[in-house]
Short mmCIF file of C-alpha atoms and ligand atoms in Angstrom, two decimals:
data_model
loop_
_atom_site.label_atom_id
_atom_site.label_comp_id
_atom_site.label_asym_id
_atom_site.label_seq_id
_atom_site.Cartn_x
_atom_site.Cartn_y
_atom_site.Cartn_z
CA MET A 1324 -16.03 25.16 -51.06
CA SER A 1325 -15.82 26.23 -47.50
CA ASN A 1326 -15.30 29.81 -48.69
CA HIS A 1327 -19.08 30.23 -48.92
CA MET A 1328 -19.70 29.01 -45.40
CA PRO A 1329 -20.20 31.80 -42.88
CA LYS A 1330 -17.21 32.08 -40.65
CA PRO A 1331 -18.17 30.72 -37.18
CA SER A 1332 -18.24 33.23 -34.42
CA ARG A 1333 -15.15 33.30 -32.31
CA ARG A 1334 -17.37 32.97 -29.31
CA GLN A 1335 -18.87 29.74 -30.60
CA GLY A 1336 -18.82 26.97 -27.96
CA LEU A 1337 -17.30 29.25 -25.30
CA HIS A 1338 -18.62 29.38 -21.75
CA PHE A 1339 -17.60 30.77 -18.38
CA GLU A 1340 -16.62 27.48 -16.70
CA PRO A 1341 -12.81 27.96 -17.35
CA LEU A 1342 -13.06 31.34 -15.68
CA TRP A 1343 -14.73 30.06 -12.56
CA TRP A 1344 -12.32 27.16 -12.59
CA LEU A 1345 -9.25 29.48 -12.74
CA LEU A 1346 -10.58 31.52 -9.81
CA PHE A 1347 -11.29 28.28 -8.00
CA SER A 1348 -7.79 26.97 -8.57
CA ALA A 1349 -6.16 30.16 -7.50
CA GLY A 1350 -8.52 30.33 -4.47
CA GLY A 1351 -7.57 26.78 -3.59
CA VAL A 1352 -3.95 27.72 -3.27
CA CYS A 1353 -4.79 30.73 -1.16
CA PHE A 1354 -7.08 28.54 1.04
CA ALA A 1355 -4.25 26.14 1.60
CA VAL A 1356 -1.46 28.63 2.10
CA PHE A 1357 -2.71 31.91 3.42
CA VAL A 1358 -6.13 31.37 5.14
CA PRO A 1359 -4.71 28.87 7.78
CA ALA A 1360 -1.94 31.29 8.65
CA VAL A 1361 -4.37 34.17 8.94
CA ALA A 1362 -6.81 32.00 11.06
CA LEU A 1363 -3.92 31.04 13.29
CA ILE A 1364 -2.67 34.54 13.79
CA PHE A 1365 -5.91 36.49 14.07
CA GLY A 1366 -8.08 33.68 15.41
CA VAL A 1367 -5.85 31.99 17.97
CA LEU A 1368 -2.48 33.54 18.69
CA TRP A 1369 -3.68 37.16 18.91
CA PRO A 1370 -6.85 36.58 20.99
CA LEU A 1371 -4.93 34.29 23.40
CA GLY A 1372 -2.31 37.02 23.87
CA ILE A 1373 0.50 34.80 22.62
CA ILE A 1374 1.48 37.45 20.11
CA ASP A 1375 0.80 41.18 20.34
CA ILE A 1376 -0.29 43.17 17.35
CA SER A 1377 -0.76 46.92 17.56
CA LEU A 1378 -3.98 48.05 15.90
CA ALA A 1379 -2.45 51.25 14.59
CA GLN A 1380 0.37 49.39 13.00
CA LEU A 1381 -2.05 46.87 11.47
CA GLN A 1382 -4.11 49.63 10.00
CA GLY A 1383 -1.02 51.15 8.54
CA TYR A 1384 -0.06 47.94 6.81
CA TYR A 1385 -3.68 47.27 5.70
CA SER A 1386 -4.12 50.66 4.15
CA SER A 1387 -0.97 50.18 2.00
CA LEU A 1388 -1.05 48.22 -1.17
CA TRP A 1389 -0.39 45.06 0.95
CA GLY A 1390 -3.86 45.43 2.27
CA LEU A 1391 -5.19 45.01 -1.23
CA VAL A 1392 -3.00 41.97 -1.79
CA PHE A 1393 -4.24 40.60 1.54
CA THR A 1394 -7.87 41.18 0.43
CA GLY A 1395 -7.22 39.38 -2.80
CA ALA A 1396 -5.51 36.33 -1.25
CA VAL A 1397 -7.61 35.94 1.84
CA ILE A 1398 -11.10 37.17 0.83
CA PHE A 1399 -11.57 37.59 -2.95
CA LEU A 1400 -10.00 34.32 -4.30
CA PRO A 1401 -11.10 32.09 -1.38
CA ALA A 1402 -14.62 33.42 -1.79
CA PHE A 1403 -14.79 32.37 -5.42
CA HIS A 1404 -13.24 29.10 -4.51
CA ALA A 1405 -15.95 28.46 -1.93
CA ALA A 1406 -18.64 29.62 -4.34
CA HIS A 1407 -17.43 27.10 -6.97
CA ARG A 1408 -17.35 24.28 -4.40
CA ILE A 1409 -20.74 24.99 -3.02
CA ARG A 1410 -22.28 25.23 -6.46
CA HIS A 1411 -20.81 21.81 -7.45
CA ALA A 1412 -21.98 20.38 -4.15
CA PHE A 1413 -25.47 21.51 -5.09
CA HIS A 1414 -25.02 19.81 -8.43
CA ASP A 1415 -23.77 16.57 -6.83
CA PHE A 1416 -26.82 16.49 -4.47
CA LYS A 1417 -29.09 17.12 -7.55
CA LEU A 1418 -30.29 20.34 -6.00
CA GLY A 1419 -29.57 22.51 -9.02
CA GLY A 1420 -26.08 23.50 -9.91
CA GLY A 1421 -27.18 25.18 -13.17
CA SER A 1422 -27.00 28.85 -14.02
CA THR A 1423 -29.29 29.97 -11.12
CA THR A 1424 -27.08 28.25 -8.55
CA ALA A 1425 -24.00 29.72 -10.31
CA PHE A 1426 -25.56 33.16 -10.21
CA ILE A 1427 -26.35 32.94 -6.48
CA CYS A 1428 -22.95 31.37 -5.52
CA CYS A 1429 -20.70 33.48 -7.68
CA GLY A 1430 -22.87 36.49 -7.04
CA THR A 1431 -22.41 36.07 -3.31
CA ALA A 1432 -18.60 35.77 -3.83
CA ALA A 1433 -18.64 38.88 -5.94
CA VAL A 1434 -20.61 40.88 -3.33
CA VAL A 1435 -18.28 39.74 -0.57
CA SER A 1436 -15.22 40.62 -2.63
CA PHE A 1437 -16.72 43.97 -3.64
CA VAL A 1438 -17.41 44.90 -0.01
CA ALA A 1439 -13.93 43.94 1.07
CA ILE A 1440 -12.27 45.93 -1.72
CA TRP A 1441 -14.65 48.87 -1.11
CA ALA A 1442 -13.69 48.78 2.55
CA TRP A 1443 -10.02 48.96 1.65
CA PHE A 1444 -10.61 52.00 -0.49
CA MET A 1445 -12.60 53.65 2.29
CA LEU A 1446 -9.73 53.34 4.63
CA PRO A 1447 -8.01 56.54 5.66
CA GLY A 1448 -4.46 56.83 4.57
CA MET B 1097 -16.39 -23.83 -0.58
CA ARG B 1098 -17.71 -20.40 0.18
CA SER B 1099 -20.74 -18.51 -0.66
CA ILE B 1100 -20.82 -15.46 -3.07
CA GLN B 1101 -23.74 -13.42 -4.18
CA VAL B 1102 -24.46 -12.28 -7.83
CA LEU B 1103 -26.94 -9.70 -8.87
CA ARG B 1104 -29.11 -11.40 -11.55
CA TYR B 1105 -31.23 -9.55 -14.05
CA LEU B 1106 -33.33 -11.76 -16.33
CA PRO B 1107 -35.81 -9.39 -17.98
CA GLU B 1108 -38.01 -12.16 -19.32
CA GLU B 1109 -38.41 -13.70 -15.87
CA SER B 1110 -38.61 -10.73 -13.58
CA PRO B 1111 -38.61 -6.90 -14.19
CA GLN B 1112 -36.49 -6.52 -10.96
CA PRO B 1113 -32.96 -7.60 -10.50
CA PHE B 1114 -32.38 -10.05 -7.59
CA LEU B 1115 -29.43 -11.37 -5.58
CA GLN B 1116 -28.66 -15.04 -5.93
CA SER B 1117 -26.21 -16.98 -3.67
CA PHE B 1118 -23.89 -19.61 -5.00
CA GLN B 1119 -21.40 -21.96 -3.29
CA VAL B 1120 -18.09 -21.98 -5.08
CA PRO B 1121 -14.84 -23.80 -4.42
CA VAL B 1122 -11.98 -21.48 -3.53
CA THR B 1123 -8.23 -21.63 -3.39
CA ASP B 1124 -5.76 -18.77 -2.89
CA SER B 1125 -5.69 -18.18 -6.63
CA THR B 1126 -9.40 -18.14 -7.41
CA SER B 1127 -10.30 -14.98 -9.17
CA VAL B 1128 -13.77 -13.47 -9.28
CA LEU B 1129 -13.89 -14.38 -12.91
CA ASP B 1130 -12.93 -18.03 -12.04
CA ALA B 1131 -15.82 -18.04 -9.59
CA LEU B 1132 -18.23 -16.82 -12.24
CA ASN B 1133 -17.00 -19.32 -14.67
CA TYR B 1134 -17.47 -22.09 -12.06
CA ILE B 1135 -21.11 -20.98 -11.54
CA LYS B 1136 -21.76 -20.97 -15.28
CA GLU B 1137 -20.19 -24.32 -15.88
CA SER B 1138 -21.35 -26.20 -12.85
CA LEU B 1139 -24.31 -24.48 -11.25
CA ASP B 1140 -26.28 -22.29 -13.52
CA PRO B 1141 -25.54 -22.04 -17.29
CA THR B 1142 -27.95 -19.13 -17.62
CA LEU B 1143 -25.58 -16.65 -15.83
CA SER B 1144 -24.33 -14.01 -18.34
CA PHE B 1145 -21.11 -12.12 -18.05
CA ARG B 1146 -18.32 -10.99 -20.41
CA TRP B 1147 -14.73 -12.09 -20.44
CA SER B 1148 -12.04 -13.10 -22.89
CA CYS B 1149 -8.36 -12.83 -21.99
CA ARG B 1150 -8.49 -13.53 -18.22
CA MET B 1151 -5.21 -11.57 -17.89
CA ALA B 1152 -6.26 -7.87 -17.61
CA ILE B 1153 -5.63 -7.10 -21.28
CA CYS B 1154 -8.96 -7.20 -23.04
CA GLY B 1155 -10.97 -5.04 -20.60
CA SER B 1156 -14.15 -7.03 -21.02
CA CYS B 1157 -14.66 -8.53 -17.53
CA GLY B 1158 -15.42 -5.34 -15.48
CA VAL B 1159 -17.96 -5.85 -12.62
CA MET B 1160 -18.69 -4.24 -9.27
CA VAL B 1161 -17.16 -6.24 -6.51
CA ASN B 1162 -18.66 -5.14 -3.17
CA GLY B 1163 -19.53 -1.83 -4.82
CA ILE B 1164 -16.05 -1.10 -6.27
CA PRO B 1165 -15.43 -1.39 -9.99
CA LYS B 1166 -12.95 -4.29 -10.60
CA LEU B 1167 -11.72 -6.46 -13.38
CA GLY B 1168 -13.03 -9.96 -12.54
CA CYS B 1169 -9.85 -11.64 -13.75
CA LYS B 1170 -7.55 -9.33 -11.73
CA ASP B 1171 -9.43 -9.49 -8.39
CA PHE B 1172 -9.28 -12.49 -6.14
CA LEU B 1173 -11.70 -14.06 -3.69
CA ARG B 1174 -8.97 -14.13 -1.02
CA ASN B 1175 -9.27 -10.36 -0.86
CA TYR B 1176 -12.77 -10.72 0.53
CA PRO B 1177 -12.82 -12.93 3.54
CA ASN B 1178 -16.37 -11.92 4.43
CA ASP B 1179 -19.24 -11.06 2.16
CA LEU B 1180 -18.82 -10.93 -1.54
CA ILE B 1181 -21.38 -9.38 -3.87
CA ILE B 1182 -20.84 -9.20 -7.62
CA GLU B 1183 -22.96 -6.70 -9.59
CA PRO B 1184 -22.89 -5.27 -13.10
CA LEU B 1185 -20.76 -2.09 -13.65
CA ALA B 1186 -22.52 1.02 -12.24
CA HIS B 1187 -23.80 3.94 -14.44
CA LEU B 1188 -24.33 1.83 -17.60
CA PRO B 1189 -27.63 0.24 -18.56
CA VAL B 1190 -27.72 -3.47 -17.74
CA GLU B 1191 -28.86 -5.85 -20.49
CA ARG B 1192 -28.72 -9.05 -18.62
CA ASP B 1193 -27.00 -10.19 -15.31
CA LEU B 1194 -23.50 -8.78 -15.37
CA VAL B 1195 -23.64 -7.64 -19.06
CA VAL B 1196 -23.91 -3.89 -19.45
CA ASN B 1197 -24.50 -1.85 -22.57
CA MET B 1198 -21.28 -0.02 -23.39
CA ASP B 1199 -22.68 2.00 -26.26
CA SER B 1200 -22.51 5.41 -24.53
CA PHE B 1201 -18.91 4.69 -23.46
CA LEU B 1202 -17.92 3.83 -27.01
CA ARG B 1203 -19.75 6.92 -28.31
CA HIS B 1204 -17.60 9.12 -26.06
CA LEU B 1205 -14.44 7.31 -27.18
CA GLU B 1206 -15.29 7.89 -30.79
CA ALA B 1207 -16.10 11.49 -30.24
CA VAL B 1208 -12.56 12.34 -29.27
CA LYS B 1209 -10.97 10.67 -32.34
CA PRO B 1210 -8.52 8.43 -30.44
CA TYR B 1211 -6.16 7.76 -33.32
CA LEU B 1212 -3.32 9.63 -35.02
CA ILE B 1213 -4.59 12.31 -37.30
CA GLU B 1214 -2.27 13.24 -40.10
CA GLY B 1215 -1.31 16.82 -40.74
CA LYS B 1216 1.59 19.11 -40.40
CA ASN B 1217 3.15 16.97 -37.64
CA ALA B 1218 3.17 13.73 -39.53
CA ALA B 1219 6.14 12.73 -41.61
CA ASP B 1220 5.37 12.17 -45.34
CA SER B 1221 3.43 8.98 -45.43
CA SER B 1222 6.12 7.08 -47.33
CA GLN B 1223 8.51 7.53 -44.44
CA PRO B 1224 8.42 5.86 -41.02
CA ASN B 1225 7.00 8.24 -38.35
CA ARG B 1226 9.87 8.70 -35.91
CA GLN B 1227 9.67 9.59 -32.32
CA THR B 1228 12.27 9.98 -29.63
CA PRO B 1229 11.98 8.13 -26.30
CA ALA B 1230 11.42 11.49 -24.54
CA GLN B 1231 8.50 12.34 -26.93
CA MET B 1232 6.98 8.94 -26.24
CA ALA B 1233 7.38 9.29 -22.53
CA ARG B 1234 5.01 12.30 -22.65
CA TYR B 1235 1.99 10.18 -23.45
CA GLN B 1236 2.88 6.64 -22.76
CA GLN B 1237 1.08 6.37 -19.39
CA PHE B 1238 -2.15 7.47 -20.97
CA ALA B 1239 -1.69 4.85 -23.78
CA ASN B 1240 -2.15 1.94 -21.36
CA CYS B 1241 -5.96 2.15 -21.34
CA ILE B 1242 -7.72 -1.10 -22.18
CA ASN B 1243 -11.18 0.44 -22.49
CA CYS B 1244 -12.60 -1.59 -19.62
CA GLY B 1245 -14.95 1.22 -18.46
CA LEU B 1246 -14.13 0.81 -14.76
CA CYS B 1247 -13.47 4.62 -14.56
CA TYR B 1248 -16.95 5.24 -15.91
CA ALA B 1249 -18.50 3.07 -13.20
CA ALA B 1250 -16.39 4.95 -10.67
CA CYS B 1251 -17.20 8.46 -11.89
CA PRO B 1252 -20.14 10.10 -9.99
CA GLN B 1253 -20.25 12.86 -12.59
CA PHE B 1254 -20.84 10.29 -15.38
CA GLY B 1255 -23.45 8.75 -13.18
CA LEU B 1256 -25.26 12.10 -12.92
CA ASN B 1257 -24.74 13.11 -16.55
CA PRO B 1258 -24.21 10.27 -19.12
CA GLU B 1259 -23.41 12.92 -21.74
CA PHE B 1260 -20.06 13.66 -19.81
CA THR B 1261 -17.21 12.60 -22.11
CA GLY B 1262 -15.78 10.76 -19.10
CA PRO B 1263 -12.31 9.73 -17.83
CA ALA B 1264 -11.08 7.21 -20.37
CA ALA B 1265 -12.13 9.17 -23.46
CA ILE B 1266 -10.55 12.32 -22.13
CA ALA B 1267 -7.41 10.44 -21.13
CA LEU B 1268 -7.17 9.04 -24.59
CA ALA B 1269 -7.81 12.47 -26.17
CA HIS B 1270 -4.99 13.69 -24.07
CA ARG B 1271 -2.81 10.81 -25.10
CA TYR B 1272 -3.16 11.71 -28.78
CA ASN B 1273 -2.84 15.44 -28.18
CA LEU B 1274 0.46 14.84 -26.44
CA ASP B 1275 1.81 12.68 -29.33
CA SER B 1276 4.43 14.38 -31.43
CA ARG B 1277 3.19 12.57 -34.59
CA ASP B 1278 -0.38 13.81 -34.20
CA SER B 1279 -1.99 16.87 -35.80
CA GLY B 1280 -5.55 16.46 -34.60
CA LYS B 1281 -5.63 18.49 -31.46
CA ALA B 1282 -7.86 21.23 -32.86
CA GLN B 1283 -10.48 18.63 -33.71
CA ARG B 1284 -10.34 17.04 -30.30
CA MET B 1285 -10.51 20.27 -28.39
CA ALA B 1286 -14.08 20.97 -29.54
CA PRO B 1287 -15.67 18.09 -27.53
CA LEU B 1288 -13.23 18.61 -24.66
CA ASN B 1289 -13.96 22.33 -24.35
CA SER B 1290 -17.77 21.83 -24.07
CA LYS B 1291 -19.54 21.68 -20.81
CA ASN B 1292 -19.85 17.97 -21.18
CA GLY B 1293 -16.09 17.71 -21.81
CA VAL B 1294 -13.39 18.27 -19.28
CA TRP B 1295 -15.51 20.83 -17.43
CA SER B 1296 -17.94 18.28 -16.05
CA CYS B 1297 -15.22 16.84 -13.88
CA THR B 1298 -15.12 17.95 -10.30
CA PHE B 1299 -11.89 16.15 -9.59
CA VAL B 1300 -13.26 13.38 -7.47
CA GLY B 1301 -10.28 11.18 -8.52
CA PHE B 1302 -11.89 7.85 -7.93
CA CYS B 1303 -11.37 7.01 -11.73
CA SER B 1304 -7.61 6.92 -11.12
CA GLU B 1305 -7.92 4.74 -7.98
CA VAL B 1306 -9.95 2.08 -9.75
CA CYS B 1307 -8.03 2.00 -13.07
CA PRO B 1308 -6.44 -1.44 -13.38
CA LYS B 1309 -3.74 -0.14 -15.73
CA GLY B 1310 -2.47 2.82 -13.78
CA VAL B 1311 -3.60 5.26 -16.36
CA ASP B 1312 -4.47 8.16 -14.06
CA PRO B 1313 -7.34 9.59 -16.13
CA ALA B 1314 -7.96 12.26 -13.37
CA ALA B 1315 -4.57 13.76 -14.19
CA ALA B 1316 -5.41 13.71 -17.87
CA VAL B 1317 -8.72 15.41 -17.29
CA ASN B 1318 -7.18 18.18 -15.14
CA GLN B 1319 -4.33 18.75 -17.52
CA GLY B 1320 -7.06 18.89 -20.12
CA LYS B 1321 -8.67 21.67 -18.21
CA VAL B 1322 -5.54 23.82 -18.53
CA GLU B 1323 -5.38 22.95 -22.26
CA SER B 1324 -9.10 23.75 -22.65
CA ALA B 1325 -8.81 27.07 -20.86
CA LYS B 1326 -5.91 27.98 -23.17
CA SER B 1327 -7.73 26.82 -26.21
CA MET B 1328 -10.82 28.92 -25.44
CA LEU B 1329 -8.68 32.01 -24.68
CA ILE B 1330 -6.85 31.60 -27.97
CA GLN B 1331 -10.19 31.13 -29.79
CA LEU B 1332 -11.66 34.23 -28.22
CA PHE B 1333 -8.63 36.50 -29.13
CA SER B 1334 -7.57 34.99 -32.45
CA GLY B 1335 -10.76 33.39 -33.70
CA ARG B 1336 -8.89 30.14 -34.17
CA ALA B 1337 -8.98 26.99 -32.04
CA ILE B 1338 -5.83 25.67 -30.51
CA GLY B 1339 -3.60 23.60 -32.81
CA GLY B 1340 -4.21 26.07 -35.60
CA ALA B 1341 -6.65 24.19 -37.81
CA GLY B 1342 -9.87 25.62 -36.67
CA GLN B 1343 -11.80 27.63 -39.25
S1 LIG C 2165 -8.62 4.64 -18.09
FE1 LIG C 2165 -8.28 2.74 -16.79
S2 LIG C 2165 -10.25 2.34 -15.87
FE2 LIG C 2165 -10.66 3.73 -17.50
S3 LIG C 2165 -11.15 2.49 -19.30
FE3 LIG C 2165 -8.98 2.89 -19.39
S4 LIG C 2165 -8.03 1.12 -18.36
FE4 LIG C 2165 -10.20 1.08 -17.78
S1 LIG C 2166 -10.96 -11.16 -19.04
FE1 LIG C 2166 -9.84 -9.70 -20.22
S2 LIG C 2166 -9.49 -8.12 -18.82
FE2 LIG C 2166 -10.45 -9.64 -17.63
#
């Protein structure tokens, strides 16, 4: 009997929420593990002169593949984590939180990530 | 004697709810439910509230005590040396005094089919359905729910969106999905996968704090997100829902 029913589309009932959530979860780990270390090193220890980092060496590291990993762990994933958080905060304050908010929040994260990755590609070396 | 306040709602008398103070006798073992029963028996027989077992089993005596969802029979006046305000459970329509309408809660419970569904995992029905202690341990914690609804009163997302399946229903769905005797996961994933299913949760976690039975619905919801993400990926690539029965 069900042979005559049209087969439901494999996309039926799907939505993007799991994707945003996976990026959010991965970004949360990065926020907890990498971002504080980066803030400590580049925001406190280096400016205070407690440790010394040579710019040339830093650029060398950054233009290697590790620079791309760094961009992913410290910019790309945390940006999507923040976007998801901010979007849900809007929802919680009843200030939207629907697809327009999602577009603005995730769009901003995408632009930030794109610029960071583009900057890495533009690096000499 | 001490004074407690109860939020009254008597629609035929006043369209607005109002606070009423009562003087009740207290000992160290006076529960919130005891106090309500004293009021009803000795001070004001018109006070309406639900209760039955008075031992945290039936789940019918949920109220807000100083703004926190509690079972009236499991919460004691000695915990509140100062003010004590008793209100109906939040996020559910109030019918009268402390009696709320639980229909939407029950609808969400029904939607996730919280019972064993026969299929390939069930033994042939003439045989007992065996399960090892290890298989039982996977879901046992989630089986302790008494359907009191405290977690719905605690959940701000349910407050914003009453269509959200909500903590207890998702915990129960998870309980049956984890049961080795069950074959109904594919059917339960449809409501869980939807935007009003697990994805409405923003991991506030207050549901697990207020649960009087230690169920930890927040854990169930967030394990449910992993399951739901898997289920949607499988559906996208194979055209079938998780559990294999989707068609
Ligand atoms: S999960 Fe806990 S708080 Fe929620 S309905 Fe069940 S017993 Fe009550
Ligand atoms: S009266 Fe049954 S749970 Fe409180």
